[in-house]
Short mmCIF file of C-alpha atoms in Angstrom, two decimals:
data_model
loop_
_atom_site.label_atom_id
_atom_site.label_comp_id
_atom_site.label_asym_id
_atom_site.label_seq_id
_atom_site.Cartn_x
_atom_site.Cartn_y
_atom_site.Cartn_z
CA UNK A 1440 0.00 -35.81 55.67
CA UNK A 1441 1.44 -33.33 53.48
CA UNK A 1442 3.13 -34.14 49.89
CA UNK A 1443 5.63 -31.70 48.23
CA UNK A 1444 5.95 -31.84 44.20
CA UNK A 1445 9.01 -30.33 43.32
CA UNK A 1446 9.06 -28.39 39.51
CA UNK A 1447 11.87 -26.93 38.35
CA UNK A 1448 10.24 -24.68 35.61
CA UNK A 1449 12.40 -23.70 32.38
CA UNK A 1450 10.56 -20.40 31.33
CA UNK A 1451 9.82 -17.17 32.09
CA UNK A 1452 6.40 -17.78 31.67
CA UNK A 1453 4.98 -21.71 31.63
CA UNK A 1454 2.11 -23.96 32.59
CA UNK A 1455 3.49 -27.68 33.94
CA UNK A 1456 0.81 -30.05 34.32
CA UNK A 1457 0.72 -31.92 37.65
CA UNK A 1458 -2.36 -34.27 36.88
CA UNK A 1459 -0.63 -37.47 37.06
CA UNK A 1460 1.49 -36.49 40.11
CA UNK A 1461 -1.97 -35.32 42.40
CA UNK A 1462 -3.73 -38.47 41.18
CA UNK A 1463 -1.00 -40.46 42.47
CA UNK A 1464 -0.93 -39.06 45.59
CA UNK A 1465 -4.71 -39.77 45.84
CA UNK A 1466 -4.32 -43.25 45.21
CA UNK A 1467 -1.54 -44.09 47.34
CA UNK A 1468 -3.42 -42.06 50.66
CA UNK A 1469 -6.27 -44.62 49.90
CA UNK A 1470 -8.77 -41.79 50.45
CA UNK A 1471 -12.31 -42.72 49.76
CA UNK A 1472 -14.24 -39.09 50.46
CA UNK A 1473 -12.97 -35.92 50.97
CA UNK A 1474 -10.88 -33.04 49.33
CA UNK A 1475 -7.66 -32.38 48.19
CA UNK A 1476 -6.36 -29.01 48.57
CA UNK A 1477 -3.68 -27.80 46.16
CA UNK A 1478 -1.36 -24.79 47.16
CA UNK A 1479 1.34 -22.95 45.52
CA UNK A 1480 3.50 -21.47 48.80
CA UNK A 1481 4.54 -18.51 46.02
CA UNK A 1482 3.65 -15.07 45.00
CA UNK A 1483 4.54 -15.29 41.67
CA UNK A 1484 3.13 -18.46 39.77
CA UNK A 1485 -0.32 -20.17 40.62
CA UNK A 1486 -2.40 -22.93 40.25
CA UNK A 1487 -5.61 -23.51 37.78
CA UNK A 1488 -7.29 -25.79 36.15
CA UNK A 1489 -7.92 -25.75 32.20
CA UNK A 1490 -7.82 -27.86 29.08
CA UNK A 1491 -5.29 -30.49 28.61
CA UNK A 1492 -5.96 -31.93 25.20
CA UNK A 1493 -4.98 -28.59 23.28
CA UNK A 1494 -1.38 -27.52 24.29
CA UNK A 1495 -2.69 -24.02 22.20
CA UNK A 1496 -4.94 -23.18 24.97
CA UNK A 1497 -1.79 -22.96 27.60
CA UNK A 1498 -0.39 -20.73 24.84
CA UNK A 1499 -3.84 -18.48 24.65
CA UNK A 1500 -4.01 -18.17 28.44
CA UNK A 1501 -0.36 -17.26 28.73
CA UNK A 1502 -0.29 -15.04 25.89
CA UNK A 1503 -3.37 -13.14 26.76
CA UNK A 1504 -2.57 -12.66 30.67
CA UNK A 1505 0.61 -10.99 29.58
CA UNK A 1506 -1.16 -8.77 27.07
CA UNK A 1507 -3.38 -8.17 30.28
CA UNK A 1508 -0.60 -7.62 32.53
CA UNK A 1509 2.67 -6.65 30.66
CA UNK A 1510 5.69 -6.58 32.28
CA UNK A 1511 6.83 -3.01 32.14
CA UNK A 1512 8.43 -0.11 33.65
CA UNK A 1513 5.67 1.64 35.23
CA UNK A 1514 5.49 -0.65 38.23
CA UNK A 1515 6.57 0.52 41.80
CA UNK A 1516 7.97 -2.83 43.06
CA UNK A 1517 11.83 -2.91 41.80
CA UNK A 1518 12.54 -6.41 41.63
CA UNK A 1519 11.11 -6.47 38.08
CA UNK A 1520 8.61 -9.09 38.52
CA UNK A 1521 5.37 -7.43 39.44
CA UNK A 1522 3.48 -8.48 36.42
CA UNK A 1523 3.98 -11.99 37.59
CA UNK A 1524 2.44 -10.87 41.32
CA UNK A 1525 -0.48 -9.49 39.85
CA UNK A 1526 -1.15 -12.75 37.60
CA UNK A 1527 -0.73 -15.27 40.58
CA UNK A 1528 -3.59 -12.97 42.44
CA UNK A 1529 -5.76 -13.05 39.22
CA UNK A 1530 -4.83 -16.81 38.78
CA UNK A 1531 -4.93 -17.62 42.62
CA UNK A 1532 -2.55 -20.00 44.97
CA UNK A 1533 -5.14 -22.23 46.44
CA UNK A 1534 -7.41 -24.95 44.53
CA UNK A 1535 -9.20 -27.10 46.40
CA UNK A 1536 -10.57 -30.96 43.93
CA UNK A 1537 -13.54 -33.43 45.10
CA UNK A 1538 -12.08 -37.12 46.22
CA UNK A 1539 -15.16 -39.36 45.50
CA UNK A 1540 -15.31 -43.42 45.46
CA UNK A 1541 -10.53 -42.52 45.72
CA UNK A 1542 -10.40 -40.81 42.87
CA UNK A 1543 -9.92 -37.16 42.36
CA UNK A 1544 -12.59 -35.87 40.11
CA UNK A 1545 -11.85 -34.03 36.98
CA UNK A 1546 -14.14 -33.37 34.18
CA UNK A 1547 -13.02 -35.02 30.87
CA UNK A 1548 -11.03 -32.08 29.40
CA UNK A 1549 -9.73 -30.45 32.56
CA UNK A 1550 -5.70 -30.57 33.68
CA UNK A 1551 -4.40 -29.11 36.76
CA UNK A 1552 -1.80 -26.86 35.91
CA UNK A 1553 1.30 -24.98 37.85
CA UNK A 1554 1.05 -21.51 36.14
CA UNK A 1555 4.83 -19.89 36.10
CA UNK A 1556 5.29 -16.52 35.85
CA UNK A 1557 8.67 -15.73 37.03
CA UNK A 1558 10.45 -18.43 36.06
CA UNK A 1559 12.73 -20.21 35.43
CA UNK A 1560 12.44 -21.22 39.29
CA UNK A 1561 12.02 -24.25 41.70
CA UNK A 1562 8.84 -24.77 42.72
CA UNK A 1563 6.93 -26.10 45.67
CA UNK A 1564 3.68 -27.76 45.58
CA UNK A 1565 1.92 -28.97 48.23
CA UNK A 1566 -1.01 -31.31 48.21
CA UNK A 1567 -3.07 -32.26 51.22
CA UNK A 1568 -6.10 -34.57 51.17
CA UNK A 1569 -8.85 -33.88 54.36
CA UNK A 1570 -10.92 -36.77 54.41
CA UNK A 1571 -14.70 -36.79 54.99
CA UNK A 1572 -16.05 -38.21 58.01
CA UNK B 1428 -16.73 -23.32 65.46
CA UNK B 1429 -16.67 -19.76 63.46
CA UNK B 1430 -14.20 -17.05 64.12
CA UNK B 1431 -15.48 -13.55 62.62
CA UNK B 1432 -12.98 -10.84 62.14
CA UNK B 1433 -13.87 -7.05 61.59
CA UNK B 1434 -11.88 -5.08 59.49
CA UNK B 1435 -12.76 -1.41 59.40
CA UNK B 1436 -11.40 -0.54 55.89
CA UNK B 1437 -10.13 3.52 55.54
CA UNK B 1438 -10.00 4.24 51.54
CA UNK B 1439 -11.76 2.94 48.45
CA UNK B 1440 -9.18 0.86 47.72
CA UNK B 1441 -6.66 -0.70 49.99
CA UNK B 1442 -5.43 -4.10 50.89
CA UNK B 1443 -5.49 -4.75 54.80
CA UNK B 1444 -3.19 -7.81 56.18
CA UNK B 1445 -4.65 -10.58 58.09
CA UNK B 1446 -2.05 -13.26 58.65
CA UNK B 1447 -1.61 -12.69 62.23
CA UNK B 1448 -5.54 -13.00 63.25
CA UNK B 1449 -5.60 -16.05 60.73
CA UNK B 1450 -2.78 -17.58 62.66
CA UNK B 1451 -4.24 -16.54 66.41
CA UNK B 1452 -6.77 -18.33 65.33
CA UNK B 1453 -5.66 -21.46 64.01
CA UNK B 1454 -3.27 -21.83 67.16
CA UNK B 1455 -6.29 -20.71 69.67
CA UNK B 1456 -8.21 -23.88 68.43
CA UNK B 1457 -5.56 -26.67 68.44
CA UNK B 1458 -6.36 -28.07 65.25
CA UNK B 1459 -3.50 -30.30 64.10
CA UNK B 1460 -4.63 -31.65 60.84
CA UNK B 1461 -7.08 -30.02 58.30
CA UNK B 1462 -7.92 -26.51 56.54
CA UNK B 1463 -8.86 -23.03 57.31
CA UNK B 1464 -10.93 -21.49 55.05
CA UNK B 1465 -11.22 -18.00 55.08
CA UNK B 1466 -14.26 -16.21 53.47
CA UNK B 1467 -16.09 -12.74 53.17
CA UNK B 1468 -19.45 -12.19 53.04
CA UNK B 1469 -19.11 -9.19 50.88
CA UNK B 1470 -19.95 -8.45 46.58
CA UNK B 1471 -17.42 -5.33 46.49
CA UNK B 1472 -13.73 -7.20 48.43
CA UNK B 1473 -12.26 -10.07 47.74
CA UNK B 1474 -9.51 -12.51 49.79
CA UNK B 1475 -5.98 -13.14 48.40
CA UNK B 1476 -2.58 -14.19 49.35
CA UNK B 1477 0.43 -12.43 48.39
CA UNK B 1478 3.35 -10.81 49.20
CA UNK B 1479 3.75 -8.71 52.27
CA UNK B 1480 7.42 -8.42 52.11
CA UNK B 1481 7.56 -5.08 49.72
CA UNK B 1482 4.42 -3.27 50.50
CA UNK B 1483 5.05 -1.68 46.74
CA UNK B 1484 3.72 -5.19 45.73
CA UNK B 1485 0.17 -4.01 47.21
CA UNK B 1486 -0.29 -0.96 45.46
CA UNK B 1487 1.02 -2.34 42.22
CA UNK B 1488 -1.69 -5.02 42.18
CA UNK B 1489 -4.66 -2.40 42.94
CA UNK B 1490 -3.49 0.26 40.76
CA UNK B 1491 -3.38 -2.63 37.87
CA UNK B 1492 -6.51 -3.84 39.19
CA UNK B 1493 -7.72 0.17 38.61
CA UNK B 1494 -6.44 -0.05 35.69
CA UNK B 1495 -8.32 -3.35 34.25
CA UNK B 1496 -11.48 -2.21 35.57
CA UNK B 1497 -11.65 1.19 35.42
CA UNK B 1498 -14.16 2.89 37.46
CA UNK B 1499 -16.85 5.10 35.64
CA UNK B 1500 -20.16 5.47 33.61
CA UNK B 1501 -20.41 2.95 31.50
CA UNK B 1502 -21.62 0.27 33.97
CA UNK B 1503 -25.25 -0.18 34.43
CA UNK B 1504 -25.15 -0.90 37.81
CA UNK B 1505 -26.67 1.99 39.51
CA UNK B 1506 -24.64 2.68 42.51
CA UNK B 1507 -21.71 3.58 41.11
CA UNK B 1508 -19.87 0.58 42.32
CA UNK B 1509 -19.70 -1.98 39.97
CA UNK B 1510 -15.52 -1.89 38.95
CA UNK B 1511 -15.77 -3.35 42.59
CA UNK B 1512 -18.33 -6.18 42.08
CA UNK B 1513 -16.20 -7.21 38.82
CA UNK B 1514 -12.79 -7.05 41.28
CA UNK B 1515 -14.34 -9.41 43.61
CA UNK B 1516 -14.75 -11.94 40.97
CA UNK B 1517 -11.52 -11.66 39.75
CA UNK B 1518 -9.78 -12.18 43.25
CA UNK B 1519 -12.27 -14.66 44.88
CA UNK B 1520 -14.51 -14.00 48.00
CA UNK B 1521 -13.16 -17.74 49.30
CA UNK B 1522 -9.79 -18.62 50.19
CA UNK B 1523 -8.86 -22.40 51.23
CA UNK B 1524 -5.65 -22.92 53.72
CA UNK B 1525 -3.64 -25.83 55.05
CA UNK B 1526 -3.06 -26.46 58.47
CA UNK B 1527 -0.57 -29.03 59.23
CA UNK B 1528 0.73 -30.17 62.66
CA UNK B 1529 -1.33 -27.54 64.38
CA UNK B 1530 0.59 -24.60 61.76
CA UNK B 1531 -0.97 -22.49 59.24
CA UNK B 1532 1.35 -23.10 56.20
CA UNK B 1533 2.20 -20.21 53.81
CA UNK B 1534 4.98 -19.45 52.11
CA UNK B 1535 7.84 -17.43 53.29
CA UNK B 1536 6.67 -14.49 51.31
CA UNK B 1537 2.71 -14.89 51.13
CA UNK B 1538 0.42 -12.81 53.55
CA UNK B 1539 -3.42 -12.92 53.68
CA UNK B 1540 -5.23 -9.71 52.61
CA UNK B 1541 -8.87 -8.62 52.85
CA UNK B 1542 -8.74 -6.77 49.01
CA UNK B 1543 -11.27 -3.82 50.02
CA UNK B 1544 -12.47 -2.07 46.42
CA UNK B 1545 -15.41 -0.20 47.80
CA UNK B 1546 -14.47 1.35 51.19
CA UNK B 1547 -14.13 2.82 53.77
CA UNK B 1548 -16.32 0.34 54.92
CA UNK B 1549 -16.92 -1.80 57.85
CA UNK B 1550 -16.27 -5.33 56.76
CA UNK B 1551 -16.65 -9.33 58.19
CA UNK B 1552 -14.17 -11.80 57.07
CA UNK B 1553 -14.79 -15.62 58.63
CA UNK B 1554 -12.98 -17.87 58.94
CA UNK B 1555 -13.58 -21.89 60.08
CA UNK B 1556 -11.63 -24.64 60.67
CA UNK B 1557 -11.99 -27.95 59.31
CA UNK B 1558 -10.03 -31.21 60.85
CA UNK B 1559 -8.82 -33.67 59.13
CA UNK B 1560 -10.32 -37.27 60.30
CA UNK C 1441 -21.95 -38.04 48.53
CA UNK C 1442 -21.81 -36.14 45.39
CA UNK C 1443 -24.91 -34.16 43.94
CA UNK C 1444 -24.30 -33.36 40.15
CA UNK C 1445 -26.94 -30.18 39.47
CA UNK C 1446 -27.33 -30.25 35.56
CA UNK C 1447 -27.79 -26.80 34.35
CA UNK C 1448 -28.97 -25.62 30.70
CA UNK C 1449 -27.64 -22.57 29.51
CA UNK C 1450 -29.32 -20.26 26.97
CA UNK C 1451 -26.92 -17.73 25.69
CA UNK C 1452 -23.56 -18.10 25.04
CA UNK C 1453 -22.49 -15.84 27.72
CA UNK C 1454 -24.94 -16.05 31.09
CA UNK C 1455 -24.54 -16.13 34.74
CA UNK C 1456 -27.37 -18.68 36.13
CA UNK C 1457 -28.10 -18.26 39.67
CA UNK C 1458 -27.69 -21.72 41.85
CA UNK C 1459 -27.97 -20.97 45.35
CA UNK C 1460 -31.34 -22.56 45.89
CA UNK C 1461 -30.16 -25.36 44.52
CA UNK C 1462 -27.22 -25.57 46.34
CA UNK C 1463 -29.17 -24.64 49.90
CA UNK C 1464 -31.12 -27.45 49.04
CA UNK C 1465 -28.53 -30.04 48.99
CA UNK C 1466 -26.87 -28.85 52.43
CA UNK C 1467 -30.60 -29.51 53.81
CA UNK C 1468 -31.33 -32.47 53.21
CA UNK C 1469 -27.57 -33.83 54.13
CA UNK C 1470 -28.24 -32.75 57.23
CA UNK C 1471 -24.56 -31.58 58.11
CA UNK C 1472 -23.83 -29.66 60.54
CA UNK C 1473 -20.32 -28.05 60.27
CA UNK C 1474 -18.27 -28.35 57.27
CA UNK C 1475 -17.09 -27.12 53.97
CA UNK C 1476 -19.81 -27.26 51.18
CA UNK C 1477 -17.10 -27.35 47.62
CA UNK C 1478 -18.73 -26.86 44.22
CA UNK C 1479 -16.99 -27.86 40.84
CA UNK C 1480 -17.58 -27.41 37.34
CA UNK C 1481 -15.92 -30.00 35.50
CA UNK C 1482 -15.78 -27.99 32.37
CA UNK C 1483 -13.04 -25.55 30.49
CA UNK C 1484 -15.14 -22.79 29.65
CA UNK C 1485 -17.38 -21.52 31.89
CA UNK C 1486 -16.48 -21.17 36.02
CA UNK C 1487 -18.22 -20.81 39.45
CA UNK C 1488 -18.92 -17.60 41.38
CA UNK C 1489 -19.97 -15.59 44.41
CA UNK C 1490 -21.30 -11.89 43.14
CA UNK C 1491 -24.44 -9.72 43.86
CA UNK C 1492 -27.78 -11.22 43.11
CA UNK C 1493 -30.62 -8.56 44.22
CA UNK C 1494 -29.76 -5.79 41.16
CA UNK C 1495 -29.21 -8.07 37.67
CA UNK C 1496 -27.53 -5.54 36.25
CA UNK C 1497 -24.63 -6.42 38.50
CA UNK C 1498 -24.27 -9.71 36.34
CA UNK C 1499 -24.72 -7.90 33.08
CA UNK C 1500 -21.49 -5.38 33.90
CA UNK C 1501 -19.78 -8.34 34.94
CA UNK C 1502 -20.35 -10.43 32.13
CA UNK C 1503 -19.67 -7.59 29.54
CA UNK C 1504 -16.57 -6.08 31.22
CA UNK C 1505 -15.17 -9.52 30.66
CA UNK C 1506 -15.64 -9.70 27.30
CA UNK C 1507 -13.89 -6.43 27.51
CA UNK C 1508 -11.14 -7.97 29.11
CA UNK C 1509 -11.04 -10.98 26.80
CA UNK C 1510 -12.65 -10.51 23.79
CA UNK C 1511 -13.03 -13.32 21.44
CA UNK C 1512 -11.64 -12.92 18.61
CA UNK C 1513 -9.05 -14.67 15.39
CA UNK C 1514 -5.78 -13.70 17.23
CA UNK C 1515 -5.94 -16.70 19.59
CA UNK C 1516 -4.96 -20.00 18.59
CA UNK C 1517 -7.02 -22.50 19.57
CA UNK C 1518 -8.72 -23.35 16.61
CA UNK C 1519 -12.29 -24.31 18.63
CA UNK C 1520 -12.49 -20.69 18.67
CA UNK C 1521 -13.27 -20.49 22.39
CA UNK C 1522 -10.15 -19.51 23.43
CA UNK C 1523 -11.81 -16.08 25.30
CA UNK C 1524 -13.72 -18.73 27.11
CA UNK C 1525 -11.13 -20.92 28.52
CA UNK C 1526 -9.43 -17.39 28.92
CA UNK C 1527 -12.36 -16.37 31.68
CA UNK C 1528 -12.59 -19.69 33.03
CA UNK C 1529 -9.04 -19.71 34.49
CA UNK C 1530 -10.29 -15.65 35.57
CA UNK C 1531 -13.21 -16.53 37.30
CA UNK C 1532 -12.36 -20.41 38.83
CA UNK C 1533 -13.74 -23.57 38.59
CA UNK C 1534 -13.84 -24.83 42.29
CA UNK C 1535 -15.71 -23.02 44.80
CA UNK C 1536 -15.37 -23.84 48.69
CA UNK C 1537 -18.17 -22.65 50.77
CA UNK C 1538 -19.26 -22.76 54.42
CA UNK C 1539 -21.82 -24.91 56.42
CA UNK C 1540 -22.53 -23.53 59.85
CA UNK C 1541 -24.84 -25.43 62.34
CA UNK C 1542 -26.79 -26.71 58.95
CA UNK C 1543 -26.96 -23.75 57.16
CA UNK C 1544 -24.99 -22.51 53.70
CA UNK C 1545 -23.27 -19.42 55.18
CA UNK C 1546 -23.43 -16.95 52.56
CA UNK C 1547 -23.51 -12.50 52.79
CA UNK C 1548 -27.11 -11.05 52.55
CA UNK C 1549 -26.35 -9.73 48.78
CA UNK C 1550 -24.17 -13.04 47.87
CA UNK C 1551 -25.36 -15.67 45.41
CA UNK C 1552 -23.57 -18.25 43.69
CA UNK C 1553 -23.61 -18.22 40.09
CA UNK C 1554 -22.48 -20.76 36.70
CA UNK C 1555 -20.87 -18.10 34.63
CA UNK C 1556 -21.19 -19.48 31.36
CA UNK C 1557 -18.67 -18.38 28.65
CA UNK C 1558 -19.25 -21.01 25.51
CA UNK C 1559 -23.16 -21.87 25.83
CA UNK C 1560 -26.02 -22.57 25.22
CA UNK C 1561 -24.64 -26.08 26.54
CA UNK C 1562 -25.69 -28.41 28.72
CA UNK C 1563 -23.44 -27.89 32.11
CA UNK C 1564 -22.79 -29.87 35.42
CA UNK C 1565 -22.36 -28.33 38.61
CA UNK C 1566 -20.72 -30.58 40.95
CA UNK C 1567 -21.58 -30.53 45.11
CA UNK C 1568 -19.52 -32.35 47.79
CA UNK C 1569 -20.38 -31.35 51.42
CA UNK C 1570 -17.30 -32.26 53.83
CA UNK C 1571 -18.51 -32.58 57.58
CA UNK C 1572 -16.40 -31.15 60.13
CA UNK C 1573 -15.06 -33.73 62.56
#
């Protein structure tokens, strides 16, 4: 089965945690062993994993991909938004989580995060658990 | 079962789209349920999704790319090479997929590229699928 | 099953090569087709596939990222890590590999690495092996 998560992002540029939602979909699936694959079905926003305690370290990583990556002028692609292409590639659109015992494992500090870069936007994520046989 | 594509590569840099071998394969094997994951066996390429709509998209991420990780001197890495080791780490050699009712799912806009930093080259990408039990 | 590998870093930035550990597991499981996925369950330091004949490969890496991200008072994260969370999201925290008729499948001049960004600490490399059905 395949769950959707719907975000509607407000910003240009902004990480929405999804923790909660994925957990719940792990413990309503009843999934003892296996993985759950998380996928953005965009080109410009992604999906990581990072602290959760600290809201500053959102504001580093943002801050600091865009001084990697300004948006700017010089870019070939004319709708404007190629910075936010090139982040989603450095980011990436695919994380894949450990299901052990039902419950997704995360270390302590770590969050799962929808990274926007082109926002504001509605957003699509899609969450499917593969169990292990 | 593992499929392995062969992607002869023509300039250093170029990205070379895959979706349609990805999806003759997922359809060739009747898998209804699971994931594809797509990897290359390679230090100097890398695997990404992105958009295949504008190909302007493509050469603005490798000539940022270029631009992050300049090629030159500096490196101590002897064969002259190393901007495209560092690359591959930045986009990923592995690359996770859903399959759902027997379909890969992407997004309307994402296509999946073999990133080639260090060509012309002859180069493997492989790709298995895993069911869903 | 999960296998936790506990890893000791030295330095405060340093790649530590895990493949024979990570052969090792898929051994003695004894699967024969599936997805081998390694986690690090930590914010500042990531898991990755580069070159491991010439070491030198690892030193460009690790010092062009501290190019890219160099630590440093602008952030604000007050840990002073920031850089390191910065890489993390960069280089990835989940890893998905492939098992082929009981073997890791991995490229001749491929080995799988802890980068550590905010060492010496004591790390855990998480290994789930998913068999395919």
């Amino acid at each position: 089965m395949l769950d959707k998560l719907i975000i509607n992002t407000r910003s240009r540029e902004e990480f929405v945690e999804i923790t909660p939602q994925v957990e719940e979909i792990v413990n309503r699936q009843q999934i003892k062993e296996g993985i759950c694959l998380i996928f953005v079905p965009h080109t410009t926003c992604g999906i990581l994993i990072n602290e959760n305690a600290d809201r500053d370290v959102q504001r580093d990583i943002i801050s600091h991909l865009k001084k990697l990556v300004p948006p700017g002028s010089s870019f070939r692609h004319r709708e404007g938004n190629a910075d936010a292409h090139i982040k989603s590639v450095l980011v990436n659109s695919s994380l894949p989580l450990l299901i052990e015992k039902g419950y997704l494992l995360l270390g302590r500090w770590q969050g799962i995060f929808l990274a926007e870069f082109d926002g504001p936007r509605r957003r699509e994520v899609w969450v499917k658990l593969v169990k292990s046989s």
